[in-house]
Each structure stands twice: as C-alpha cells, then as structure tokens.
mmCIF file of C-alpha atoms and ligand atoms in Angstrom:
data_model
loop_
_atom_site.group_PDB
_atom_site.id
_atom_site.type_symbol
_atom_site.label_atom_id
_atom_site.label_comp_id
_atom_site.label_asym_id
_atom_site.label_seq_id
_atom_site.Cartn_x
_atom_site.Cartn_y
_atom_site.Cartn_z
ATOM 1 C CA UNK A 1 123.254 142.965 -45.708
ATOM 2 C CA UNK A 2 122.164 139.546 -44.421
ATOM 3 C CA UNK A 3 123.661 136.059 -44.576
ATOM 4 C CA UNK A 4 122.227 132.677 -43.654
ATOM 5 C CA UNK A 5 123.194 133.138 -39.987
ATOM 6 C CA UNK A 6 121.565 136.564 -39.573
ATOM 7 C CA UNK A 7 118.258 135.597 -41.220
ATOM 8 C CA UNK A 8 117.507 133.308 -38.296
ATOM 9 C CA UNK A 9 117.963 136.222 -35.872
ATOM 10 C CA UNK A 10 115.439 138.595 -37.509
ATOM 11 C CA UNK A 11 112.769 139.993 -35.156
ATOM 12 C CA UNK A 12 109.574 137.946 -35.645
ATOM 13 C CA UNK A 13 107.077 140.815 -35.736
ATOM 14 C CA UNK A 14 107.863 141.902 -39.321
ATOM 15 C CA UNK A 15 106.892 140.586 -42.768
ATOM 16 C CA UNK A 16 109.979 139.903 -44.836
ATOM 17 C CA UNK A 17 110.888 139.870 -48.518
ATOM 18 C CA UNK A 18 114.362 139.930 -50.013
ATOM 19 C CA UNK A 19 116.711 139.604 -52.956
ATOM 20 C CA UNK A 20 119.164 136.709 -52.853
ATOM 21 C CA UNK A 21 122.412 136.585 -54.814
ATOM 22 C CA UNK A 22 126.170 136.169 -54.636
ATOM 23 C CA UNK A 23 127.477 138.828 -54.664
ATOM 24 C CA UNK A 24 124.497 141.070 -53.829
ATOM 25 C CA UNK A 25 126.080 144.264 -52.481
ATOM 26 C CA UNK A 26 125.253 146.322 -55.602
ATOM 27 C CA UNK A 27 121.637 145.225 -56.043
ATOM 28 C CA UNK A 28 119.235 148.142 -56.481
ATOM 29 C CA UNK A 29 116.174 146.016 -55.641
ATOM 30 C CA UNK A 30 116.007 146.931 -51.913
ATOM 31 C CA UNK A 31 116.061 150.620 -52.878
ATOM 32 C CA UNK A 32 112.971 150.534 -55.082
ATOM 33 C CA UNK A 33 111.096 147.725 -53.306
ATOM 34 C CA UNK A 34 111.302 149.464 -49.918
ATOM 35 C CA UNK A 35 110.302 152.770 -51.563
ATOM 36 C CA UNK A 36 107.214 151.000 -52.938
ATOM 37 C CA UNK A 37 106.372 149.438 -49.564
ATOM 38 C CA UNK A 38 106.630 152.834 -47.833
ATOM 39 C CA UNK A 39 104.302 154.332 -50.450
ATOM 40 C CA UNK A 40 101.834 151.433 -50.153
ATOM 41 C CA UNK A 41 101.808 151.818 -46.352
ATOM 42 C CA UNK A 42 100.288 155.302 -46.790
ATOM 43 C CA UNK A 43 97.078 153.670 -48.058
ATOM 44 C CA UNK A 44 97.323 150.419 -46.116
ATOM 45 C CA UNK A 45 99.141 150.586 -42.750
ATOM 46 C CA UNK A 46 99.658 146.806 -42.702
ATOM 47 C CA UNK A 47 102.564 147.387 -45.140
ATOM 48 C CA UNK A 48 104.394 149.411 -42.454
ATOM 49 C CA UNK A 49 105.741 146.145 -41.042
ATOM 50 C CA UNK A 50 106.991 144.855 -44.431
ATOM 51 C CA UNK A 51 110.700 145.007 -45.193
ATOM 52 C CA UNK A 52 112.727 143.955 -48.251
ATOM 53 C CA UNK A 53 116.226 142.664 -47.404
ATOM 54 C CA UNK A 54 119.498 142.151 -49.253
ATOM 55 C CA UNK A 55 120.671 138.556 -48.675
ATOM 56 C CA UNK A 56 124.000 137.104 -49.776
ATOM 57 C CA UNK A 57 124.299 133.308 -49.898
ATOM 58 C CA UNK A 58 126.512 130.945 -51.886
ATOM 59 C CA UNK A 59 124.872 128.373 -54.187
ATOM 60 C CA UNK A 60 125.422 125.563 -51.666
ATOM 61 C CA UNK A 61 123.569 127.601 -48.999
ATOM 62 C CA UNK A 62 120.449 128.211 -51.111
ATOM 63 C CA UNK A 63 118.488 125.068 -50.035
ATOM 64 C CA UNK A 64 118.964 125.977 -46.348
ATOM 65 C CA UNK A 65 118.044 129.617 -46.965
ATOM 66 C CA UNK A 66 114.783 128.679 -48.714
ATOM 67 C CA UNK A 67 113.865 126.354 -45.842
ATOM 68 C CA UNK A 68 114.598 129.013 -43.200
ATOM 69 C CA UNK A 69 112.667 131.697 -45.108
ATOM 70 C CA UNK A 70 109.659 129.411 -45.592
ATOM 71 C CA UNK A 71 109.630 128.335 -41.923
ATOM 72 C CA UNK A 72 110.237 131.908 -40.774
ATOM 73 C CA UNK A 73 107.120 133.090 -42.689
ATOM 74 C CA UNK A 74 108.823 135.170 -45.411
ATOM 75 C CA UNK A 75 106.358 136.365 -48.089
ATOM 76 C CA UNK A 76 108.769 135.906 -50.972
ATOM 77 C CA UNK A 77 112.213 136.297 -52.480
ATOM 78 C CA UNK A 78 113.767 137.582 -55.669
ATOM 79 C CA UNK A 79 116.682 135.562 -56.983
ATOM 80 C CA UNK A 80 119.558 136.860 -59.019
ATOM 81 C CA UNK A 81 122.918 135.495 -60.211
ATOM 82 C CA UNK A 82 123.940 132.736 -59.626
ATOM 83 C CA UNK A 83 120.712 131.242 -58.222
ATOM 84 C CA UNK A 84 118.086 131.576 -60.972
ATOM 85 C CA UNK A 85 118.657 128.135 -62.497
ATOM 86 C CA UNK A 86 119.832 126.102 -59.510
ATOM 87 C CA UNK A 87 116.642 126.996 -57.615
ATOM 88 C CA UNK A 88 114.478 125.036 -60.083
ATOM 89 C CA UNK A 89 115.074 121.717 -58.325
ATOM 90 C CA UNK A 90 114.318 123.187 -54.894
ATOM 91 C CA UNK A 91 110.745 124.312 -55.630
ATOM 92 C CA UNK A 92 107.380 122.619 -55.010
ATOM 93 C CA UNK A 93 105.747 124.285 -58.027
ATOM 94 C CA UNK A 94 107.035 126.187 -61.086
ATOM 95 C CA UNK A 95 104.980 128.503 -63.261
ATOM 96 C CA UNK A 96 104.865 127.089 -66.860
ATOM 97 C CA UNK A 97 106.473 130.168 -68.464
ATOM 98 C CA UNK A 98 109.316 130.122 -65.920
ATOM 99 C CA UNK A 99 109.786 126.430 -66.765
ATOM 100 C CA UNK A 100 110.132 127.303 -70.474
ATOM 101 C CA UNK A 101 112.636 130.045 -69.566
ATOM 102 C CA UNK A 102 114.538 127.524 -67.453
ATOM 103 C CA UNK A 103 114.973 130.158 -64.752
ATOM 104 C CA UNK A 104 113.119 131.549 -61.735
ATOM 105 C CA UNK A 105 113.583 135.064 -60.353
ATOM 106 C CA UNK A 106 110.595 135.159 -57.988
ATOM 107 C CA UNK A 107 109.805 132.758 -55.154
ATOM 108 C CA UNK A 108 106.544 132.924 -53.198
ATOM 109 C CA UNK A 109 105.853 131.062 -49.970
ATOM 110 C CA UNK A 110 102.187 130.024 -49.828
ATOM 111 C CA UNK A 111 100.551 127.373 -47.617
ATOM 112 C CA UNK A 112 103.967 125.993 -46.690
ATOM 113 C CA UNK A 113 104.826 125.599 -50.391
ATOM 114 C CA UNK A 114 107.697 127.185 -52.306
ATOM 115 C CA UNK A 115 106.474 128.405 -55.702
ATOM 116 C CA UNK A 116 108.672 129.770 -58.501
ATOM 117 C CA UNK A 117 107.859 132.207 -61.290
ATOM 118 C CA UNK A 118 109.786 134.524 -63.584
ATOM 119 C CA UNK A 119 108.953 138.210 -63.954
ATOM 120 C CA UNK A 120 111.986 139.137 -66.110
ATOM 121 C CA UNK A 121 110.079 138.596 -69.362
ATOM 122 C CA UNK A 122 107.161 140.688 -68.128
ATOM 123 C CA UNK A 123 109.629 143.394 -67.031
ATOM 124 C CA UNK A 124 111.243 143.411 -70.465
ATOM 125 C CA UNK A 125 107.911 143.680 -72.238
ATOM 126 C CA UNK A 126 106.680 146.520 -70.005
ATOM 127 C CA UNK A 127 110.051 148.255 -70.239
ATOM 128 C CA UNK A 128 109.867 148.203 -74.046
ATOM 129 C CA UNK A 129 106.253 149.348 -74.045
ATOM 130 C CA UNK A 130 106.809 152.247 -71.639
ATOM 131 C CA UNK A 131 110.079 153.566 -73.100
ATOM 132 C CA UNK A 132 109.772 152.796 -76.817
ATOM 133 C CA UNK A 133 105.988 152.551 -77.167
ATOM 134 C CA UNK A 134 106.445 149.173 -78.906
ATOM 135 C CA UNK A 135 104.682 145.879 -78.392
ATOM 136 C CA UNK A 136 106.379 142.503 -78.917
ATOM 137 C CA UNK A 137 103.291 141.155 -80.669
ATOM 138 C CA UNK A 138 103.708 140.883 -84.472
ATOM 139 C CA UNK A 139 107.117 142.570 -84.176
ATOM 140 C CA UNK A 140 110.239 141.219 -85.929
ATOM 141 C CA UNK A 141 112.919 140.936 -83.237
ATOM 142 C CA UNK A 142 116.672 140.568 -83.427
ATOM 143 C CA UNK A 143 118.059 139.543 -80.054
ATOM 144 C CA UNK A 144 121.765 139.531 -79.178
ATOM 145 C CA UNK A 145 122.916 137.091 -76.466
ATOM 146 C CA UNK A 146 122.210 133.547 -75.362
ATOM 147 C CA UNK A 147 122.772 133.744 -71.596
ATOM 148 C CA UNK A 148 120.220 133.703 -68.784
ATOM 149 C CA UNK A 149 118.670 137.079 -69.615
ATOM 150 C CA UNK A 150 118.423 136.172 -73.312
ATOM 151 C CA UNK A 151 116.565 132.953 -72.454
ATOM 152 C CA UNK A 152 113.836 134.821 -70.570
ATOM 153 C CA UNK A 153 113.680 137.473 -73.306
ATOM 154 C CA UNK A 154 113.325 134.931 -76.143
ATOM 155 C CA UNK A 155 110.495 133.075 -74.388
ATOM 156 C CA UNK A 156 108.680 136.358 -73.703
ATOM 157 C CA UNK A 157 108.986 137.443 -77.365
ATOM 158 C CA UNK A 158 107.673 134.084 -78.595
ATOM 159 C CA UNK A 159 104.899 133.891 -75.965
ATOM 160 C CA UNK A 160 103.667 137.369 -76.921
ATOM 161 C CA UNK A 161 103.632 136.500 -80.627
ATOM 162 C CA UNK A 162 106.601 138.257 -82.225
ATOM 163 C CA UNK A 163 106.495 137.752 -85.993
ATOM 164 C CA UNK A 164 110.070 136.416 -86.208
ATOM 165 C CA UNK A 165 113.031 136.048 -83.872
ATOM 166 C CA UNK A 166 116.695 136.181 -84.947
ATOM 167 C CA UNK A 167 119.100 135.252 -82.146
ATOM 168 C CA UNK A 168 122.774 136.216 -82.402
ATOM 169 C CA UNK A 169 125.554 135.121 -80.069
ATOM 170 C CA UNK A 170 129.346 134.997 -79.891
ATOM 171 C CA UNK A 171 129.702 131.362 -78.863
ATOM 172 C CA UNK A 172 128.075 128.614 -80.924
ATOM 173 C CA UNK A 173 127.598 126.211 -78.001
ATOM 174 C CA UNK A 174 125.385 128.526 -76.009
ATOM 175 C CA UNK A 175 123.445 129.631 -79.080
ATOM 176 C CA UNK A 176 122.755 126.032 -80.104
ATOM 177 C CA UNK A 177 121.675 125.067 -76.575
ATOM 178 C CA UNK A 178 119.236 127.999 -76.460
ATOM 179 C CA UNK A 179 117.774 127.214 -79.897
ATOM 180 C CA UNK A 180 117.360 123.556 -78.974
ATOM 181 C CA UNK A 181 115.447 124.464 -75.794
ATOM 182 C CA UNK A 182 113.217 126.965 -77.617
ATOM 183 C CA UNK A 183 112.452 124.440 -80.355
ATOM 184 C CA UNK A 184 110.961 122.139 -77.706
ATOM 185 C CA UNK A 185 108.118 124.674 -77.252
ATOM 186 C CA UNK A 186 107.972 126.834 -80.399
ATOM 187 C CA UNK A 187 107.883 126.346 -84.177
ATOM 188 C CA UNK A 188 111.213 126.415 -86.088
ATOM 189 C CA UNK A 189 109.520 128.725 -88.648
ATOM 190 C CA UNK A 190 109.550 131.499 -86.054
ATOM 191 C CA UNK A 191 113.256 131.660 -85.218
ATOM 192 C CA UNK A 192 116.793 131.367 -86.508
ATOM 193 C CA UNK A 193 120.243 131.756 -85.007
ATOM 194 C CA UNK A 194 123.415 133.405 -86.276
ATOM 195 C CA UNK A 195 126.904 133.900 -84.913
ATOM 196 C CA UNK A 196 128.351 137.342 -84.177
ATOM 197 C CA UNK A 197 130.665 138.189 -87.057
ATOM 198 C CA UNK A 198 128.652 136.153 -89.591
ATOM 199 C CA UNK A 199 126.570 137.864 -92.223
ATOM 200 C CA UNK A 200 123.889 140.092 -90.649
ATOM 201 C CA UNK A 201 120.369 138.734 -91.140
ATOM 202 C CA UNK A 202 118.301 140.701 -93.622
ATOM 203 C CA UNK A 203 115.787 142.109 -91.119
ATOM 204 C CA UNK A 204 112.794 144.295 -92.011
ATOM 205 C CA UNK A 205 112.818 148.027 -91.175
ATOM 206 C CA UNK A 206 110.383 147.692 -88.252
ATOM 207 C CA UNK A 207 112.720 145.315 -86.374
ATOM 208 C CA UNK A 208 113.280 145.774 -82.654
ATOM 209 C CA UNK A 209 116.827 144.992 -81.485
ATOM 210 C CA UNK A 210 117.028 143.565 -77.953
ATOM 211 C CA UNK A 211 120.579 143.653 -76.598
ATOM 212 C CA UNK A 212 121.013 141.056 -73.853
ATOM 213 C CA UNK A 213 124.739 140.320 -73.848
ATOM 214 C CA UNK A 214 126.757 141.696 -70.931
ATOM 215 C CA UNK A 215 128.629 144.071 -73.267
ATOM 216 C CA UNK A 216 128.162 147.714 -72.309
ATOM 217 C CA UNK A 217 128.642 147.351 -68.567
ATOM 218 C CA UNK A 218 132.164 148.767 -68.925
ATOM 219 C CA UNK A 219 132.709 152.013 -70.879
ATOM 220 C CA UNK A 220 135.564 150.411 -72.863
ATOM 221 C CA UNK A 221 133.377 147.512 -74.107
ATOM 222 C CA UNK A 222 132.996 147.287 -77.903
ATOM 223 C CA UNK A 223 129.522 147.738 -79.377
ATOM 224 C CA UNK A 224 127.662 144.375 -79.412
ATOM 225 C CA UNK A 225 126.454 145.031 -82.989
ATOM 226 C CA UNK A 226 127.759 147.004 -85.958
ATOM 227 C CA UNK A 227 126.447 150.411 -86.973
ATOM 228 C CA UNK A 228 125.444 148.728 -90.240
ATOM 229 C CA UNK A 229 122.988 146.599 -88.262
ATOM 230 C CA UNK A 230 121.791 149.557 -86.174
ATOM 231 C CA UNK A 231 120.968 151.368 -89.405
ATOM 232 C CA UNK A 232 118.545 148.584 -90.346
ATOM 233 C CA UNK A 233 116.350 148.559 -87.229
ATOM 234 C CA UNK A 234 113.533 150.718 -85.876
ATOM 235 C CA UNK A 235 114.224 150.537 -82.144
ATOM 236 C CA UNK A 236 116.693 149.259 -79.562
ATOM 237 C CA UNK A 237 116.182 148.016 -76.015
ATOM 238 C CA UNK A 238 119.490 147.402 -74.221
ATOM 239 C CA UNK A 239 119.115 145.258 -71.084
ATOM 240 C CA UNK A 240 122.318 146.737 -69.704
ATOM 241 C CA UNK A 241 121.776 149.825 -67.553
ATOM 242 C CA UNK A 242 123.798 152.200 -65.411
ATOM 243 C CA UNK A 243 124.077 155.805 -64.377
ATOM 244 C CA UNK A 244 124.385 156.884 -68.013
ATOM 245 C CA UNK A 245 122.842 155.323 -71.160
ATOM 246 C CA UNK A 246 125.141 152.684 -72.694
ATOM 247 C CA UNK A 247 127.330 153.524 -75.687
ATOM 248 C CA UNK A 248 125.038 151.396 -77.839
ATOM 249 C CA UNK A 249 121.973 153.402 -76.777
ATOM 250 C CA UNK A 250 123.813 156.676 -77.403
ATOM 251 C CA UNK A 251 124.996 155.498 -80.836
ATOM 252 C CA UNK A 252 121.510 154.337 -81.845
ATOM 253 C CA UNK A 253 119.998 157.656 -80.721
ATOM 254 C CA UNK A 254 122.614 159.584 -82.690
ATOM 255 C CA UNK A 255 121.411 157.660 -85.762
ATOM 256 C CA UNK A 256 117.831 158.791 -85.078
ATOM 257 C CA UNK A 257 116.632 155.466 -83.648
ATOM 258 C CA UNK A 258 114.342 154.942 -80.678
ATOM 259 C CA UNK A 259 116.563 153.514 -77.929
ATOM 260 C CA UNK A 260 116.339 152.800 -74.199
ATOM 261 C CA UNK A 261 118.431 151.042 -71.565
ATOM 262 C CA UNK A 262 117.280 148.272 -69.205
ATOM 263 C CA UNK A 263 116.425 150.273 -66.099
ATOM 264 C CA UNK A 264 112.702 150.056 -66.756
ATOM 265 C CA UNK A 265 112.952 146.263 -67.148
ATOM 266 C CA UNK A 266 114.628 146.068 -63.741
ATOM 267 C CA UNK A 267 111.880 148.105 -62.102
ATOM 268 C CA UNK A 268 108.968 146.396 -63.870
ATOM 269 C CA UNK A 269 110.209 142.884 -63.040
ATOM 270 C CA UNK A 270 110.441 143.975 -59.397
ATOM 271 C CA UNK A 271 107.005 145.606 -59.515
ATOM 272 C CA UNK A 272 105.466 142.393 -60.865
ATOM 273 C CA UNK A 273 107.131 140.353 -58.105
ATOM 274 C CA UNK A 274 105.811 142.752 -55.467
ATOM 275 C CA UNK A 275 102.291 142.553 -56.890
ATOM 276 C CA UNK A 276 102.492 138.731 -56.735
ATOM 277 C CA UNK A 277 103.513 138.835 -53.053
ATOM 278 C CA UNK A 278 101.101 141.577 -51.945
ATOM 279 C CA UNK A 279 98.164 140.878 -54.272
ATOM 280 C CA UNK A 280 97.947 144.651 -54.804
ATOM 281 C CA UNK A 281 98.796 147.175 -57.475
ATOM 282 C CA UNK A 282 102.199 148.642 -56.814
ATOM 283 C CA UNK A 283 103.482 152.220 -57.369
ATOM 284 C CA UNK A 284 105.827 151.695 -60.335
ATOM 285 C CA UNK A 285 106.527 155.432 -60.748
ATOM 286 C CA UNK A 286 107.719 155.683 -57.147
ATOM 287 C CA UNK A 287 109.993 152.690 -57.719
ATOM 288 C CA UNK A 288 111.466 154.187 -60.880
ATOM 289 C CA UNK A 289 112.062 157.560 -59.192
ATOM 290 C CA UNK A 290 113.775 155.835 -56.244
ATOM 291 C CA UNK A 291 116.172 153.893 -58.452
ATOM 292 C CA UNK A 292 117.002 156.926 -60.610
ATOM 293 C CA UNK A 293 117.731 158.944 -57.463
ATOM 294 C CA UNK A 294 120.040 156.203 -56.188
ATOM 295 C CA UNK A 295 121.940 155.998 -59.489
HETATM 296 P P1 NAP B 1 125.138 135.662 -68.881
HETATM 297 O O1 NAP B 1 124.215 134.532 -68.638
HETATM 298 O O2 NAP B 1 126.497 135.639 -68.271
HETATM 299 O O3 NAP B 1 125.284 135.821 -70.491
HETATM 300 C C1 NAP B 1 126.194 136.740 -71.026
HETATM 301 C C2 NAP B 1 125.944 136.920 -72.511
HETATM 302 O O4 NAP B 1 126.809 137.973 -72.966
HETATM 303 C C3 NAP B 1 126.254 135.681 -73.365
HETATM 304 O O5 NAP B 1 125.425 135.666 -74.495
HETATM 305 C C4 NAP B 1 127.721 135.966 -73.777
HETATM 306 O O6 NAP B 1 128.101 135.342 -74.969
HETATM 307 C C5 NAP B 1 127.664 137.458 -74.004
HETATM 308 N N1 NAP B 1 128.980 138.067 -73.881
HETATM 309 C C6 NAP B 1 129.704 138.235 -72.756
HETATM 310 N N2 NAP B 1 130.880 138.850 -73.042
HETATM 311 C C7 NAP B 1 130.888 139.028 -74.396
HETATM 312 C C8 NAP B 1 131.827 139.604 -75.292
HETATM 313 N N3 NAP B 1 133.001 140.102 -74.879
HETATM 314 N N4 NAP B 1 131.512 139.643 -76.617
HETATM 315 C C9 NAP B 1 130.338 139.162 -77.055
HETATM 316 N N5 NAP B 1 129.400 138.580 -76.252
HETATM 317 C C10 NAP B 1 129.682 138.537 -74.940
HETATM 318 O O7 NAP B 1 124.498 137.046 -68.403
HETATM 319 P P2 NAP B 1 122.929 137.392 -68.329
HETATM 320 O O8 NAP B 1 122.412 137.031 -67.000
HETATM 321 O O9 NAP B 1 122.285 136.852 -69.542
HETATM 322 O O10 NAP B 1 122.976 138.995 -68.363
HETATM 323 C C11 NAP B 1 123.345 139.701 -69.529
HETATM 324 C C12 NAP B 1 123.231 141.201 -69.274
HETATM 325 O O11 NAP B 1 121.866 141.551 -69.076
HETATM 326 C C13 NAP B 1 123.989 141.668 -68.030
HETATM 327 O O12 NAP B 1 124.632 142.873 -68.316
HETATM 328 C C14 NAP B 1 122.912 141.906 -67.008
HETATM 329 O O13 NAP B 1 123.256 142.919 -66.090
HETATM 330 C C15 NAP B 1 121.756 142.352 -67.903
HETATM 331 N N6 NAP B 1 120.451 142.091 -67.301
HETATM 332 C C16 NAP B 1 119.615 143.145 -67.122
HETATM 333 C C17 NAP B 1 118.371 142.941 -66.566
HETATM 334 C C18 NAP B 1 117.450 144.111 -66.365
HETATM 335 O O14 NAP B 1 116.522 144.004 -65.548
HETATM 336 N N7 NAP B 1 117.645 145.189 -67.089
HETATM 337 C C19 NAP B 1 117.967 141.645 -66.188
HETATM 338 C C20 NAP B 1 118.847 140.582 -66.394
HETATM 339 C C21 NAP B 1 120.087 140.823 -66.947
HETATM 340 P P3 NAP B 1 128.824 133.894 -74.963
HETATM 341 O O15 NAP B 1 127.721 132.877 -74.880
HETATM 342 O O16 NAP B 1 129.548 133.882 -76.252
HETATM 343 O O17 NAP B 1 129.731 133.871 -73.768
#
C-alpha cells in the first residue's frame, strides 16, 4: 500500500494507475484491475509495464497527491470514500454527468490536465443489465438511500430514461438535498421522495428496486425495506456486496424475485475507468473472475 511519501519514490519506467481512499486497505480494485492489465498484456505487450496501486491519503493530502501523480505521468486514478466530492474543486475539467452526480470516481491525466468523470452510474446500469437482464430505460424504479452512491444511481436512472423514480431515505435532510439537486436538471414529474417508515409508494409490478443504503454490510443489519414492498417489485439490485449475497437479496430470491448484489457494479465501473485510461476494450470477465476468487 502506498502513501504520499512513497508515490514520489516509484521507479520511473512504469505506467501507473491507482485507487485512492482513506482507508483503502480492503479495496478490491487492485485485484481486478491488475488481472485485466495482465490479460491485456497478452495481446499488447506495452501493458506489461502498467501497474494499478492502492494509495491511502487523507482528504487534506489529496491536492498534493493529484499534483504528484500528474507530474509523475500517472495515467489515471480511481477515487473512493472520502474523496469523491472533495476532488471536484481540484480538477481542470469535469464530465457533465459527473457534475450532475456531484461526485467523481475517475481521474484522467491528459496533456497536463486533470479531468474528472464518474463511472459508477455506468457500472450500475451494466450490472443490472448483466445480472437481471433489465434496462433502466422506461423502467419504474424505487431507490433506497440518499448518500453518495444513491446520487450517482439516481442521475443514471434519469439520464437513461426511467419512467418514474421514487427515492426513499431514513433522514429527511439528505433526501431533501438530493431531490433539490436532481430537480435542477430533471422534471419534477419524473420523481418523488418518501421517508423510510412512511406509507410505501404504490409502485407498478414491473418496478426495479435499487438498494443503495449501507444496510446489509453487517449480517445483523435489518432489511432496508419491508417484505410487503419486496412483494410488489419485479427485481432487486443491491449495491452492497460481499462474500455471500446480502440478506435482502436472499429474501427477495426466496420470494421468487430476480435479485443480484453489487459486485457486478463494482467490476463494471472499474472496467469503464480502465477503458477510459487505455482507450481499449477491457476483459470484464477476467476482472469478475479475479474478484470472485479473491472474495
Ligand atoms: P453514504 O454516502 O454514507 O450513504 C449511506 C446511506 O445509507 C444513506 O442514505 C443513509 O441514510 C443510509 N443508511 C445508513 N445507515 C442506515 C440505517 N441504519 N438505516 C437506514 N438507512 C441507513 O454511503 P454510500 O457511499 O452512498 O454507499 C452506500 C452503500 O453502497 C455502501 O454499502 C457501499 O459499499 C455501497 N456501494 C457499492 C458500490 C458498488 O460498486 N457496488 C459503489 C458505491 C457504493 P441517512 O441519510 O438517513 O443517514
């Protein structure tokens, strides 16, 4: 694992990428990104010198890290908690969708510029398509959560043309802030918010439930929605992932619903970042196999 001080000491002959967070010890990104680079090197030996690092820096160290990585010729970085929002003011350019999401998870260094984009929404969409066979377009969506992941997910659903979006959250403040930001870019006819514990919205039977609260990480966590709500929907995508499917995914499956956890989102967001940095198609299957093996 690298810190600010060790980045400066890296041997110059390699091409570097990395994931930056605090803490970062448990990130799976180096596992599947390096697996992809090794696979890509079989067809193109120039990728033999590419390496994806794990980098731990505190928020106050992020400006210095970006400067060192740009000057040192890094190809790009992924950002994770707590850097996705703070990085916005450190960039030369921001992709318009990332600006609507209010978060950046991918930084590219090009022509001495630092450019931000967000591949989380793409990862979510591809994850849903590949595991549930569902498209966000024309789909009624009920999304639980109003944190960082929910923000990217809501923008992706609205950008891809979901037919309606219900957003549920525990705390009113965060829900209201999210709705206010979305209403700056999208029509109020397309969305409505509700508080967890309030009456469940009357959603149609083809609704996709996207679970983006942090509930489910611990086995003792309560279900983020009631079984009454699960009974109403067609499919569930739970952003939370781990060695085993979450309790919510298991419950939904036991009720005969299509349900998947967020591992495919993780891999597809990383695959999109890697394709931005390399300009090439990347071996998503190899990445998914590598992460499953690690788990
Ligand atoms: P975050 O910004 O901290 O937001 C947390 C969300 O969970 C908020 O909506 C919060 O509600 C809700 N929450 C937390 N504890 C709760 C509880 N006890 N009861 C009800 N609601 C609760 O986190 P985030 O970055 O959005 O991440 C959320 C989850 O998505 C995490 O588990 C993360 O690992 C996962 N994720 C997965 C991927 C992937 O690639 N699969 C990508 C990003 C994130 P309040 O507003 O009421 O606090």
